[in-house]
Amino acid sequence: MKKSVLVASAAMLAVGFALSGCDKSGGKQAGVDAAADVALTDVPEHVYWGDTHLHTANSVDAFGFGNRLMPEDALRFAMGEEVTSSSGVKAKLDRPLDFLVITDHSEGLGSTKAFYDTPRDKITDPKMLRWYDMMHQGIGGSLKATAEMLLARGNKEGSFGFGTASDKLTRSVWDANIDTVERYNQPGKFTAFIGFEYTLMDGGNNLHRNLVFRDGADKAKQVIPAVPTDTMSPDSLWDYMDAYEKSTGGKVLAIPHNSNLSNGLMFMMTEPGGGPMSAAYARRRAAHEPIVEITQIKGDSEAHPFLSPNDEFAGYGVAGWDQNNLLMSQPTKPGDYAGSYVREALKRGLQIEQRTGENPYKFGVVGSTDSHTALSTADDDNFFGKHPGVEPNPHRATDTFVPGLSREQVGRMNWQSLASGYAAVWARGNTRAELWDAMKRREVYATTGPRMILRVFGGWDFKADDLKGDWVHAGYKRGVPMGGTLGAHQGGGAPTFILSALKDPIGANLDRVQVVKGWVDKAGKSHEKVFDVVWSDMDKRAMKGGKVPAVGNTVNTDKATYQNSIGSADLATVWTDPEFDAGQRAFYYVRVLQIPTPTWMDYDKVKYNETLPAEIPLTQQERGYTSAIWYTPPVS
């Protein structure tokens, strides 16, 4: 079902497509011979859209949940081709993506598929045989078997999967995956990255990382994916990354994901063994993990109302995910929230930097799906869910997160899943090197699905008139882009920011642009404040009591439509921090809100003519988050 939109103007659409780097043909294109043949712009002029977190049938849990789509299917889908999902539903993106990272779990890579393909008479263990038979009963049986396996792992009763994959199997699956990725990598048209997920899990507390290689088969085939050890810290992974770079001359980065389910362990103030974080440890973490995943299907990790009670928009994507860890093995206490949400991590990073001189949490942000269907779609009107058991069907909104298991067993209802998110990368061209380098320098942002175009530059002398000229080149020449750092300014004054937001060319208008500021005072205490800096209909929506009135709501939940008769197609301004203190470390990131639109549950309600319980939200305000710009005061 298509969204009901009023097109702002033909010019607006043309600008949006040009800036987003979208291929409007909707199909696979022939690539050029090599990345060296791609013409690069002098500065990043295009934003490229992709998914850095996707699972195929090679992931132990994805296959167990019924996924039968392989890496080739995932790449074809991302490039705009139609595929048939594991549940038999035709699937196609309205607009292809520009890049994809397939991140199948390193632990047990390909083992569930191998287990499924084993002759039954070769299986002697009663529990394994029971799971085997359940899996061969179809998606329903596979869901129950895999859920039991995951819960067993959460209770430390067994390994993650139906046995650990041998090095021989891992090598075979890894090499075949690399070969597929290489065939679909088309520099200048579509970038296919080599990657995997390192499934670090502390008793069900999520500490997962996705690895993204800058390199091709010649280097990536010299290793096999790292498997988590008994040590519940990322140090072993960083050792693996260092060894890879030293032995191959290649490059790799890690992306922590889904921090909202870590029970406070993802962004700790201490080192894993306890004790204050040292400068060396902080420096090592920042070097290996330059970006984090802020939003995905399993909730949004930007902020929590408990941590940010004065932020009226802090509760997005929180419901259902803040009560227990990933595997329901440990309840989440409010005291754990601070180590699980990105905004608080950015504040903690400033505190650690003030004490040690190094900031472990100086990271950029991306969104991605964490889909286990092999289908990278974060669109509410085209949402295929977390796994094949919740692909489009009439009752999936009221199913539990794993259909067939109770709410007590899995903790969440499926309607609490978000159709989220995407990674947006500002780069000079669509190649592995250019996109990877942009991730490394943090010139990236996240959205919950809409392809809105966001830019921010920080400097010391930007003026409103800059928006009338070539403000992009001015931003690079006289300031820093998202992900950058402003040092002490010799001339005094406060930092200024050029902010620009364009609506998704075929999506909803924008409500407002906000700047989220965090800082640390001289006593080492952290603070935050959200500034509304530009919004639609500013002459009619004057601030009242320090807040901007709601934009309104045009959603017709009986038809799952909305109208762009409110909001704005574009919002831009030059903003100066009115409360700047040159002696305080600070960060600034931009949050952009859309006008209200239907949720995927509302689209399902209309499509299947269902009546849904009142607790299920039918409207939402989707959003985008930029990477921060940091300010570092002079050394006293």
Coordinates of C-alpha atoms in Angstrom, one line a residue, residues 77-636:
F77 CA 16.5 -7.4 -3.1
A78 CA 18.7 -4.5 -1.9
M79 CA 19.4 -3.6 -5.5
G80 CA 15.7 -3.3 -6.3
E81 CA 14.8 -6.7 -7.7
E82 CA 11.7 -8.7 -6.7
V83 CA 12.3 -11.8 -4.6
T84 CA 10.0 -14.3 -2.9
S85 CA 10.3 -14.2 0.8
S86 CA 10.7 -17.4 2.9
S87 CA 7.0 -17.4 3.7
G88 CA 6.1 -17.2 0.0
V89 CA 5.3 -13.4 -0.2
K90 CA 6.5 -11.4 -3.1
A91 CA 8.9 -8.7 -1.9
K92 CA 10.4 -5.6 -3.6
L93 CA 11.7 -2.2 -2.5
D94 CA 10.1 1.0 -3.9
R95 CA 13.6 2.3 -4.2
P96 CA 16.8 0.3 -4.2
L97 CA 19.5 0.8 -1.7
D98 CA 23.0 2.1 -2.5
F99 CA 24.9 -0.4 -0.3
L100 CA 24.5 -3.5 1.9
V101 CA 26.5 -5.2 4.6
I102 CA 25.5 -8.9 5.1
T103 CA 26.4 -9.6 8.7
D104 CA 25.6 -13.2 9.4
H105 CA 26.5 -14.5 12.8
S106 CA 30.1 -15.8 13.0
E107 CA 29.1 -18.2 15.7
G108 CA 27.7 -21.4 14.1
L109 CA 28.0 -19.8 10.6
G110 CA 26.0 -22.0 8.3
S111 CA 25.6 -24.7 11.0
T112 CA 21.8 -24.7 11.3
K113 CA 21.4 -25.1 7.6
A114 CA 24.0 -27.9 7.7
F115 CA 22.1 -29.5 10.6
Y116 CA 18.8 -29.2 8.7
D117 CA 20.3 -30.9 5.7
T118 CA 21.8 -33.8 7.7
P119 CA 20.1 -37.2 7.2
R120 CA 17.9 -37.9 10.2
D121 CA 19.5 -41.2 11.0
K122 CA 22.8 -39.5 11.7
I123 CA 21.4 -37.6 14.7
T124 CA 21.5 -39.5 18.0
D125 CA 21.2 -36.8 20.7
P126 CA 17.5 -36.7 21.8
K127 CA 17.3 -33.0 22.2
M128 CA 18.9 -32.4 18.9
L129 CA 16.6 -34.9 17.2
R130 CA 13.6 -33.2 18.7
W131 CA 14.8 -29.8 17.4
Y132 CA 15.5 -31.4 14.0
D133 CA 12.0 -32.8 13.7
M134 CA 10.5 -29.5 14.8
M135 CA 12.4 -27.6 12.2
H136 CA 11.2 -29.9 9.4
Q137 CA 7.6 -29.1 10.3
G138 CA 7.9 -25.7 8.7
I139 CA 8.3 -22.2 9.9
G140 CA 6.1 -22.7 13.1
G141 CA 8.2 -25.6 14.2
S142 CA 11.5 -23.9 13.4
L143 CA 10.4 -20.9 15.4
K144 CA 9.8 -23.0 18.5
A145 CA 13.0 -25.0 18.2
T146 CA 15.1 -21.9 17.7
A147 CA 13.4 -20.0 20.5
E148 CA 14.2 -22.9 22.8
M149 CA 17.8 -22.8 21.7
L150 CA 18.2 -19.1 22.3
L151 CA 16.6 -19.3 25.7
A152 CA 18.9 -22.2 26.6
R153 CA 21.8 -20.0 25.6
G154 CA 20.5 -17.1 27.7
N155 CA 20.4 -19.5 30.7
K156 CA 23.9 -20.7 29.8
E157 CA 22.6 -24.2 29.1
G158 CA 24.2 -24.5 25.7
S159 CA 25.9 -22.9 22.8
F160 CA 24.4 -20.4 20.4
G161 CA 23.1 -22.8 17.7
F162 CA 22.7 -26.5 17.0
G163 CA 26.4 -27.1 17.6
T164 CA 29.5 -25.1 16.8
A165 CA 30.4 -24.8 13.2
S166 CA 33.8 -26.4 12.4
D167 CA 36.5 -24.3 10.9
K168 CA 36.0 -26.3 7.6
L169 CA 32.3 -25.4 7.5
T170 CA 33.0 -21.8 8.5
R171 CA 35.6 -21.5 5.8
S172 CA 33.3 -22.9 3.1
V173 CA 30.4 -20.7 4.0
W174 CA 32.6 -17.6 4.5
D175 CA 34.4 -18.0 1.1
A176 CA 31.2 -18.7 -0.7
N177 CA 29.6 -15.6 0.8
I178 CA 32.6 -13.4 -0.2
D179 CA 32.4 -14.7 -3.7
T180 CA 28.7 -13.7 -3.9
V181 CA 29.4 -10.3 -2.4
E182 CA 32.2 -9.7 -4.9
R183 CA 29.9 -10.6 -7.9
Y184 CA 27.3 -8.0 -6.8
N185 CA 29.7 -5.2 -5.8
Q186 CA 29.4 -2.6 -8.6
P187 CA 31.5 0.4 -7.9
G188 CA 29.6 3.6 -8.7
K189 CA 26.3 1.8 -8.8
F190 CA 26.0 -0.5 -5.8
T191 CA 28.4 -1.3 -3.0
A192 CA 28.4 -4.8 -1.4
F193 CA 30.5 -5.0 1.7
I194 CA 32.1 -8.1 3.3
G195 CA 31.1 -8.4 7.0
F196 CA 29.9 -10.5 9.8
E197 CA 28.3 -10.2 13.3
Y198 CA 30.3 -10.9 16.4
T199 CA 27.6 -12.1 18.8
L200 CA 29.1 -11.2 22.2
M201 CA 26.6 -12.1 24.9
D202 CA 26.9 -11.8 28.6
G203 CA 24.1 -14.0 29.9
G204 CA 21.7 -12.5 27.4
N205 CA 22.9 -9.0 27.7
N206 CA 23.5 -7.8 24.2
L207 CA 27.1 -6.7 23.4
H208 CA 27.0 -7.6 19.7
R209 CA 29.2 -5.9 17.1
N210 CA 29.0 -5.9 13.3
L211 CA 32.3 -5.9 11.4
V212 CA 32.6 -4.1 8.1
F213 CA 35.7 -4.7 5.9
R214 CA 37.0 -2.0 3.6
D215 CA 38.6 -4.7 1.5
G216 CA 37.8 -7.4 -1.1
A217 CA 38.3 -11.1 -1.3
D218 CA 42.1 -11.0 -1.6
K219 CA 42.4 -9.8 2.0
A220 CA 39.1 -11.0 3.6
K221 CA 39.7 -14.6 2.5
Q222 CA 42.9 -14.7 4.5
V223 CA 40.8 -14.9 7.7
I224 CA 37.6 -16.5 8.9
P225 CA 35.1 -14.7 11.1
A226 CA 36.0 -14.3 14.8
V227 CA 33.9 -16.3 17.3
P228 CA 33.2 -14.8 20.8
T229 CA 35.3 -16.3 23.6
D230 CA 34.2 -16.8 27.2
T231 CA 35.6 -13.3 28.0
M232 CA 32.6 -11.0 28.0
S233 CA 34.4 -7.9 26.6
P234 CA 35.2 -6.8 23.1
D235 CA 39.0 -6.9 23.6
S236 CA 39.3 -10.3 21.8
L237 CA 37.5 -8.8 18.9
W238 CA 39.8 -5.8 18.8
D239 CA 42.8 -8.2 18.9
Y240 CA 41.3 -10.0 15.9
M241 CA 40.9 -6.7 14.0
D242 CA 44.4 -5.6 14.8
A243 CA 45.8 -8.9 13.7
Y244 CA 43.8 -8.7 10.4
E245 CA 45.0 -5.3 9.6
K246 CA 48.6 -6.1 10.5
S247 CA 48.7 -9.4 8.5
T248 CA 46.8 -8.2 5.4
G249 CA 47.3 -4.5 5.3
G250 CA 43.5 -4.2 5.1
K251 CA 41.1 -2.2 7.2
V252 CA 38.0 -3.1 9.3
L253 CA 35.7 -1.4 11.8
A254 CA 33.2 -2.6 14.3
I255 CA 29.7 -1.2 14.9
P256 CA 28.1 -1.9 18.4
H257 CA 24.4 -2.5 18.0
N258 CA 21.1 -2.6 19.8
S259 CA 22.6 -1.2 23.0
N260 CA 19.1 -0.8 24.5
L261 CA 19.2 -4.5 25.4
S262 CA 22.6 -4.6 27.0
N263 CA 21.5 -4.0 30.6
G264 CA 23.9 -1.1 31.0
L265 CA 27.0 -3.0 29.8
M266 CA 27.4 -1.5 26.3
F267 CA 28.6 2.0 27.4
M268 CA 30.2 1.5 30.8
M269 CA 32.2 4.0 32.7
T270 CA 34.6 1.3 33.8
E271 CA 36.8 -1.2 32.0
P272 CA 35.3 -4.8 31.7
G273 CA 37.4 -6.0 34.7
G274 CA 36.3 -3.1 36.9
G275 CA 38.0 0.1 37.9
P276 CA 38.0 3.4 36.1
M277 CA 38.5 3.4 32.4
S278 CA 42.0 4.3 31.4
A279 CA 43.1 6.6 28.6
A280 CA 44.6 3.7 26.7
Y281 CA 41.4 1.7 26.9
A282 CA 39.3 4.7 25.9
R283 CA 41.5 5.4 22.9
R284 CA 41.4 1.8 21.8
R285 CA 37.7 1.5 21.9
A286 CA 37.2 4.8 19.9
A287 CA 39.7 3.6 17.3
H288 CA 37.9 0.3 16.6
E289 CA 34.3 1.4 17.0
P290 CA 33.8 4.8 15.3
I291 CA 30.0 4.4 14.8
V292 CA 27.2 2.7 16.6
E293 CA 23.7 1.5 15.6
I294 CA 21.1 3.8 17.2
T295 CA 17.9 2.4 15.9
Q296 CA 16.7 -1.0 14.5
I297 CA 13.8 -3.4 14.6
K298 CA 14.4 -4.3 18.2
G299 CA 13.8 -0.7 19.4
D300 CA 15.4 2.7 19.4
S301 CA 18.5 3.4 21.5
E302 CA 18.7 7.2 21.2
A303 CA 17.3 8.2 24.6
H304 CA 15.0 7.0 27.4
P305 CA 12.4 9.1 29.3
F306 CA 13.9 8.0 32.6
L307 CA 17.3 9.5 31.6
S308 CA 15.8 12.5 29.7
P309 CA 12.5 13.5 31.5
N310 CA 12.5 16.9 30.0
D311 CA 12.6 15.6 26.4
E312 CA 9.0 15.1 25.2
F313 CA 10.2 12.9 22.3
A314 CA 12.5 10.6 24.3
G315 CA 10.2 7.6 24.4
Y316 CA 10.2 6.6 20.7
G317 CA 10.7 2.8 20.2
V318 CA 11.2 2.1 24.0
A319 CA 8.1 0.2 24.9
G320 CA 8.6 -3.5 25.4
W321 CA 12.4 -3.3 25.1
D322 CA 13.4 -1.7 28.4
Q323 CA 12.2 -4.3 30.8
N324 CA 14.5 -7.3 30.1
N325 CA 17.7 -8.1 28.2
L326 CA 17.9 -9.6 24.8
L327 CA 17.2 -13.2 25.9
M328 CA 14.8 -12.4 28.8
S329 CA 17.4 -13.9 31.2
Q330 CA 17.8 -10.8 33.3
P331 CA 15.4 -8.0 34.1
T332 CA 16.5 -4.4 33.3
K333 CA 16.7 -2.0 36.2
P334 CA 16.4 1.8 35.8
G335 CA 19.9 2.0 37.0
D336 CA 21.0 0.1 33.9
Y337 CA 19.6 2.5 31.4
A338 CA 22.5 4.9 31.5
G339 CA 24.9 2.3 29.9
S340 CA 22.3 1.3 27.3
Y341 CA 21.4 4.5 25.5
V342 CA 23.4 6.6 23.0
R343 CA 22.7 10.1 24.3
E344 CA 23.9 9.1 27.8
A345 CA 26.9 7.4 26.3
L346 CA 27.9 10.6 24.5
K347 CA 27.7 12.4 27.9
R348 CA 29.7 9.7 29.6
G349 CA 32.3 10.0 26.9
L350 CA 32.8 13.7 27.8
Q351 CA 33.2 12.8 31.5
I352 CA 35.8 10.1 30.7
E353 CA 37.6 12.5 28.4
Q354 CA 37.6 15.2 31.0
R355 CA 39.3 12.8 33.4
T356 CA 41.7 11.0 31.1
G357 CA 42.0 13.1 27.9
E358 CA 40.5 10.4 25.8
N359 CA 36.8 9.8 24.8
P360 CA 35.8 6.2 24.2
Y361 CA 32.3 7.2 23.0
K362 CA 33.2 9.7 20.4
F363 CA 31.1 7.8 17.8
G364 CA 28.8 8.6 14.9
V365 CA 25.4 6.9 14.4
V366 CA 23.7 4.8 11.8
G367 CA 20.4 3.0 11.6
S368 CA 20.0 -0.5 10.2
T369 CA 17.4 -3.3 10.2
D370 CA 18.8 -6.4 12.0
S371 CA 16.3 -8.2 9.8
H372 CA 16.7 -12.0 9.8
T373 CA 14.5 -12.3 6.7
A374 CA 17.4 -11.3 4.3
L375 CA 15.1 -8.4 3.3
S376 CA 16.4 -4.9 4.0
T377 CA 13.2 -2.9 4.3
A378 CA 12.6 -0.2 7.0
D379 CA 9.4 1.1 5.3
D380 CA 6.2 0.8 7.4
D381 CA 4.1 0.2 4.3
N382 CA 6.5 -2.6 3.2
F383 CA 7.7 -4.1 6.4
F384 CA 8.7 -7.8 6.5
G385 CA 9.4 -8.0 10.2
K386 CA 12.3 -9.4 12.2
H387 CA 12.1 -13.0 10.9
P388 CA 9.9 -15.2 8.6
G389 CA 7.4 -16.0 11.4
V390 CA 6.3 -12.4 11.4
E391 CA 6.4 -11.6 7.7
P392 CA 3.1 -10.1 6.4
N393 CA 0.1 -12.0 7.7
P394 CA -3.3 -11.0 9.2
H395 CA -2.4 -11.7 12.8
R396 CA 1.3 -10.7 13.1
A397 CA 0.6 -7.5 15.0
T398 CA -1.0 -9.4 17.9
D399 CA 1.5 -12.3 17.8
T400 CA 4.3 -12.4 20.3
F401 CA 7.8 -11.6 19.0
V402 CA 8.2 -15.3 18.4
P403 CA 4.8 -16.7 17.4
G404 CA 3.9 -19.8 19.3
L405 CA 5.7 -18.8 22.5
S406 CA 4.0 -16.9 25.3
R407 CA 4.6 -13.2 26.2
E408 CA 6.2 -14.5 29.4
Q409 CA 8.6 -16.6 27.4
V410 CA 9.7 -14.0 24.9
G411 CA 8.8 -10.8 26.7
R412 CA 7.6 -8.7 23.8
M413 CA 4.7 -8.5 21.5
N414 CA 5.4 -8.3 17.8
W415 CA 3.7 -4.9 17.5
Q416 CA 6.5 -3.5 19.6
S417 CA 8.9 -4.1 16.7
L418 CA 9.9 -1.0 14.7
A419 CA 10.1 -0.8 10.9
S420 CA 13.6 0.7 11.4
G421 CA 16.2 1.8 10.3
Y422 CA 18.6 2.8 7.6
A423 CA 22.2 4.1 7.5
A424 CA 22.9 7.3 5.5
V425 CA 26.5 8.0 4.5
W426 CA 27.9 11.3 3.0
A427 CA 30.6 10.3 0.6
R428 CA 32.4 11.4 -2.6
G429 CA 31.3 8.3 -4.5
N430 CA 29.6 4.9 -4.1
T431 CA 32.6 2.7 -3.6
R432 CA 33.8 0.5 -0.7
A433 CA 36.7 2.8 0.1
E434 CA 34.7 6.0 0.0
L435 CA 31.7 4.7 2.1
W436 CA 34.0 3.0 4.6
D437 CA 36.2 6.0 5.0
A438 CA 33.0 8.1 5.6
M439 CA 32.0 5.7 8.3
K440 CA 35.4 5.9 9.9
R441 CA 35.3 9.7 10.0
R442 CA 31.7 9.5 11.4
E443 CA 30.1 11.5 8.5
V444 CA 27.0 9.4 8.8
Y445 CA 23.5 9.6 10.2
A446 CA 20.5 7.4 11.0
T447 CA 16.9 7.4 10.2
T448 CA 14.0 5.2 11.4
G449 CA 13.3 4.5 7.8
P450 CA 12.4 7.7 5.8
R451 CA 15.1 8.8 3.4
M452 CA 15.3 12.4 4.6
I453 CA 18.4 14.4 3.6
L454 CA 20.2 15.8 6.7
R455 CA 23.3 18.0 6.8
V456 CA 25.0 19.9 9.6
F457 CA 28.2 21.9 9.8
G458 CA 29.7 23.5 12.9
G459 CA 32.0 26.5 12.8
W460 CA 32.6 29.9 14.4
D461 CA 31.5 32.4 11.8
F462 CA 28.5 31.0 9.9
K463 CA 25.8 33.5 9.1
A464 CA 22.2 33.3 7.8
D465 CA 23.4 34.6 4.5
D466 CA 25.5 31.5 4.0
L467 CA 22.4 29.5 3.2
K468 CA 21.9 31.7 0.1
G469 CA 25.2 30.6 -1.4
D470 CA 27.3 27.4 -1.7
W471 CA 26.9 26.6 1.9
V472 CA 28.1 23.0 1.5
H473 CA 31.6 24.0 0.3
A474 CA 31.6 26.8 2.9
G475 CA 30.8 24.3 5.5
Y476 CA 33.8 22.2 4.7
K477 CA 36.1 25.2 4.2
R478 CA 35.2 27.1 7.3
G479 CA 33.9 24.4 9.6
V480 CA 33.5 20.7 10.2
P481 CA 30.7 18.3 9.1
M482 CA 28.8 15.9 11.3
G483 CA 31.3 13.6 13.1
G484 CA 33.9 16.4 13.3
T485 CA 35.4 18.3 16.2
L486 CA 35.6 22.0 16.9
G487 CA 38.7 23.1 18.8
A488 CA 39.1 26.2 20.8
H489 CA 38.4 29.4 18.9
Q490 CA 40.9 32.3 19.2
G491 CA 38.4 35.0 18.5
G492 CA 35.9 34.1 21.2
G493 CA 32.2 33.8 20.6
A494 CA 29.9 30.8 20.4
P495 CA 29.9 28.0 17.8
T496 CA 27.4 28.3 14.9
F497 CA 25.8 25.5 13.0
I498 CA 24.4 25.3 9.5
L499 CA 21.4 22.9 9.6
S500 CA 19.5 21.6 6.6
A501 CA 16.8 19.0 6.4
L502 CA 14.9 17.9 3.3
K503 CA 11.9 15.5 3.5
D504 CA 12.0 12.1 2.0
P505 CA 11.2 12.8 -1.7
I506 CA 8.2 10.4 -1.6
G507 CA 7.5 10.6 2.1
A508 CA 6.1 12.8 4.8
N509 CA 6.8 16.5 5.5
L510 CA 8.9 17.6 8.4
D511 CA 7.7 18.8 11.8
R512 CA 10.9 20.3 13.3
V513 CA 14.7 20.3 13.6
Q514 CA 16.2 20.1 17.1
V515 CA 19.7 20.3 18.4
V516 CA 20.5 18.0 21.3
K517 CA 23.4 19.4 23.3
G518 CA 25.3 17.6 26.0
W519 CA 28.1 19.0 28.2
V520 CA 30.2 18.5 31.3
D521 CA 30.7 21.1 33.9
K522 CA 33.9 21.8 35.8
A523 CA 32.8 19.4 38.6
G524 CA 32.5 16.6 36.1
K525 CA 28.7 16.4 36.1
S526 CA 27.0 15.9 32.8
H527 CA 24.0 17.8 31.5
E528 CA 21.8 17.9 28.4
K529 CA 19.3 20.2 26.7
V530 CA 17.1 19.9 23.6
F531 CA 16.7 23.0 21.5
D532 CA 13.9 23.5 18.9
V533 CA 15.8 25.5 16.3
V534 CA 13.5 25.6 13.3
W535 CA 10.1 24.1 12.6
S536 CA 7.2 24.3 10.1
D537 CA 4.8 27.3 10.3
M538 CA 6.9 29.1 12.8
D539 CA 4.7 32.2 12.5
K540 CA 1.7 30.1 13.5
R541 CA 3.4 27.8 16.0
A542 CA 5.0 30.2 18.4
M543 CA 6.7 28.7 21.4
K544 CA 4.6 28.4 24.6
G545 CA 6.2 27.7 27.9
G546 CA 9.4 26.9 26.1
K547 CA 7.9 24.3 23.9
V548 CA 6.7 24.3 20.3
P549 CA 3.1 23.3 19.9
A550 CA 2.4 19.9 18.2
V551 CA 2.4 20.0 14.4
G552 CA -1.0 18.3 14.2
N553 CA -2.0 14.9 12.8
T554 CA -3.6 14.2 9.4
V555 CA -3.4 10.4 9.7
N556 CA -6.6 8.5 8.7
T557 CA -6.1 5.3 10.6
D558 CA -9.1 3.7 8.9
K559 CA -7.3 4.1 5.5
A560 CA -3.7 4.1 6.7
T561 CA -3.1 7.4 4.9
Y562 CA -1.8 10.9 5.7
Q563 CA -1.7 14.2 4.0
N564 CA 1.3 16.6 3.6
S565 CA -1.0 19.5 4.2
I566 CA 0.9 20.2 7.4
G567 CA 4.6 20.4 8.0
S568 CA 7.3 21.6 5.7
A569 CA 9.2 20.0 2.7
D570 CA 12.5 21.5 3.9
L571 CA 13.8 23.2 7.0
A572 CA 17.1 25.1 7.3
T573 CA 18.7 27.6 9.6
V574 CA 21.9 28.9 11.0
W575 CA 21.9 28.4 14.8
T576 CA 24.2 29.7 17.5
D577 CA 24.4 28.1 20.9
P578 CA 22.9 30.7 23.3
E579 CA 24.3 29.0 26.4
F580 CA 27.9 28.3 25.3
D581 CA 30.7 28.1 27.9
A582 CA 34.1 28.0 26.3
G583 CA 35.5 26.1 29.2
Q584 CA 33.1 23.1 29.0
R585 CA 33.4 20.1 26.7
A586 CA 30.2 19.6 24.7
F587 CA 28.6 17.8 21.8
Y588 CA 25.8 18.7 19.5
Y589 CA 23.7 16.4 17.3
V590 CA 20.6 17.1 15.2
R591 CA 17.3 15.3 15.6
V592 CA 14.7 15.8 12.9
L593 CA 11.0 14.8 13.3
Q594 CA 8.5 14.0 10.6
I595 CA 4.8 14.8 10.9
P596 CA 2.7 11.9 12.1
T597 CA 2.4 8.9 9.8
P598 CA 0.8 5.5 10.1
T599 CA 2.7 2.6 11.8
W600 CA 3.2 -0.7 10.0
M601 CA 0.4 -2.0 12.3
D602 CA -2.0 0.5 10.9
Y603 CA -1.1 -0.6 7.3
D604 CA -1.7 -4.2 8.3
K605 CA -5.0 -3.3 10.0
V606 CA -6.3 -1.8 6.8
K607 CA -4.8 -4.4 4.5
Y608 CA -6.2 -7.4 6.4
N609 CA -9.4 -5.6 7.7
E610 CA -8.3 -6.4 11.3
T611 CA -9.5 -4.9 14.6
L612 CA -6.5 -4.2 16.8
P613 CA -6.3 -3.7 20.6
A614 CA -6.2 -0.1 21.8
E615 CA -2.7 -0.5 23.2
I616 CA -1.2 -0.8 19.7
P617 CA -0.1 2.6 18.3
L618 CA -1.4 3.4 14.9
T619 CA 0.5 6.7 14.4
Q620 CA 4.1 7.8 15.0
Q621 CA 6.6 10.5 14.3
E622 CA 9.5 9.0 12.5
R623 CA 12.9 10.7 12.8
G624 CA 16.5 11.1 11.9
Y625 CA 19.6 11.5 14.0
T626 CA 22.9 13.0 12.8
S627 CA 26.3 12.1 14.2
A628 CA 27.4 14.7 16.7
I629 CA 29.9 17.6 16.4
W630 CA 32.1 17.9 19.5
Y631 CA 33.6 20.9 21.1
T632 CA 36.9 20.6 22.9
P633 CA 38.0 23.5 25.1
P634 CA 41.6 24.7 25.3
V635 CA 44.0 22.9 27.7
S636 CA 44.2 25.0 30.8

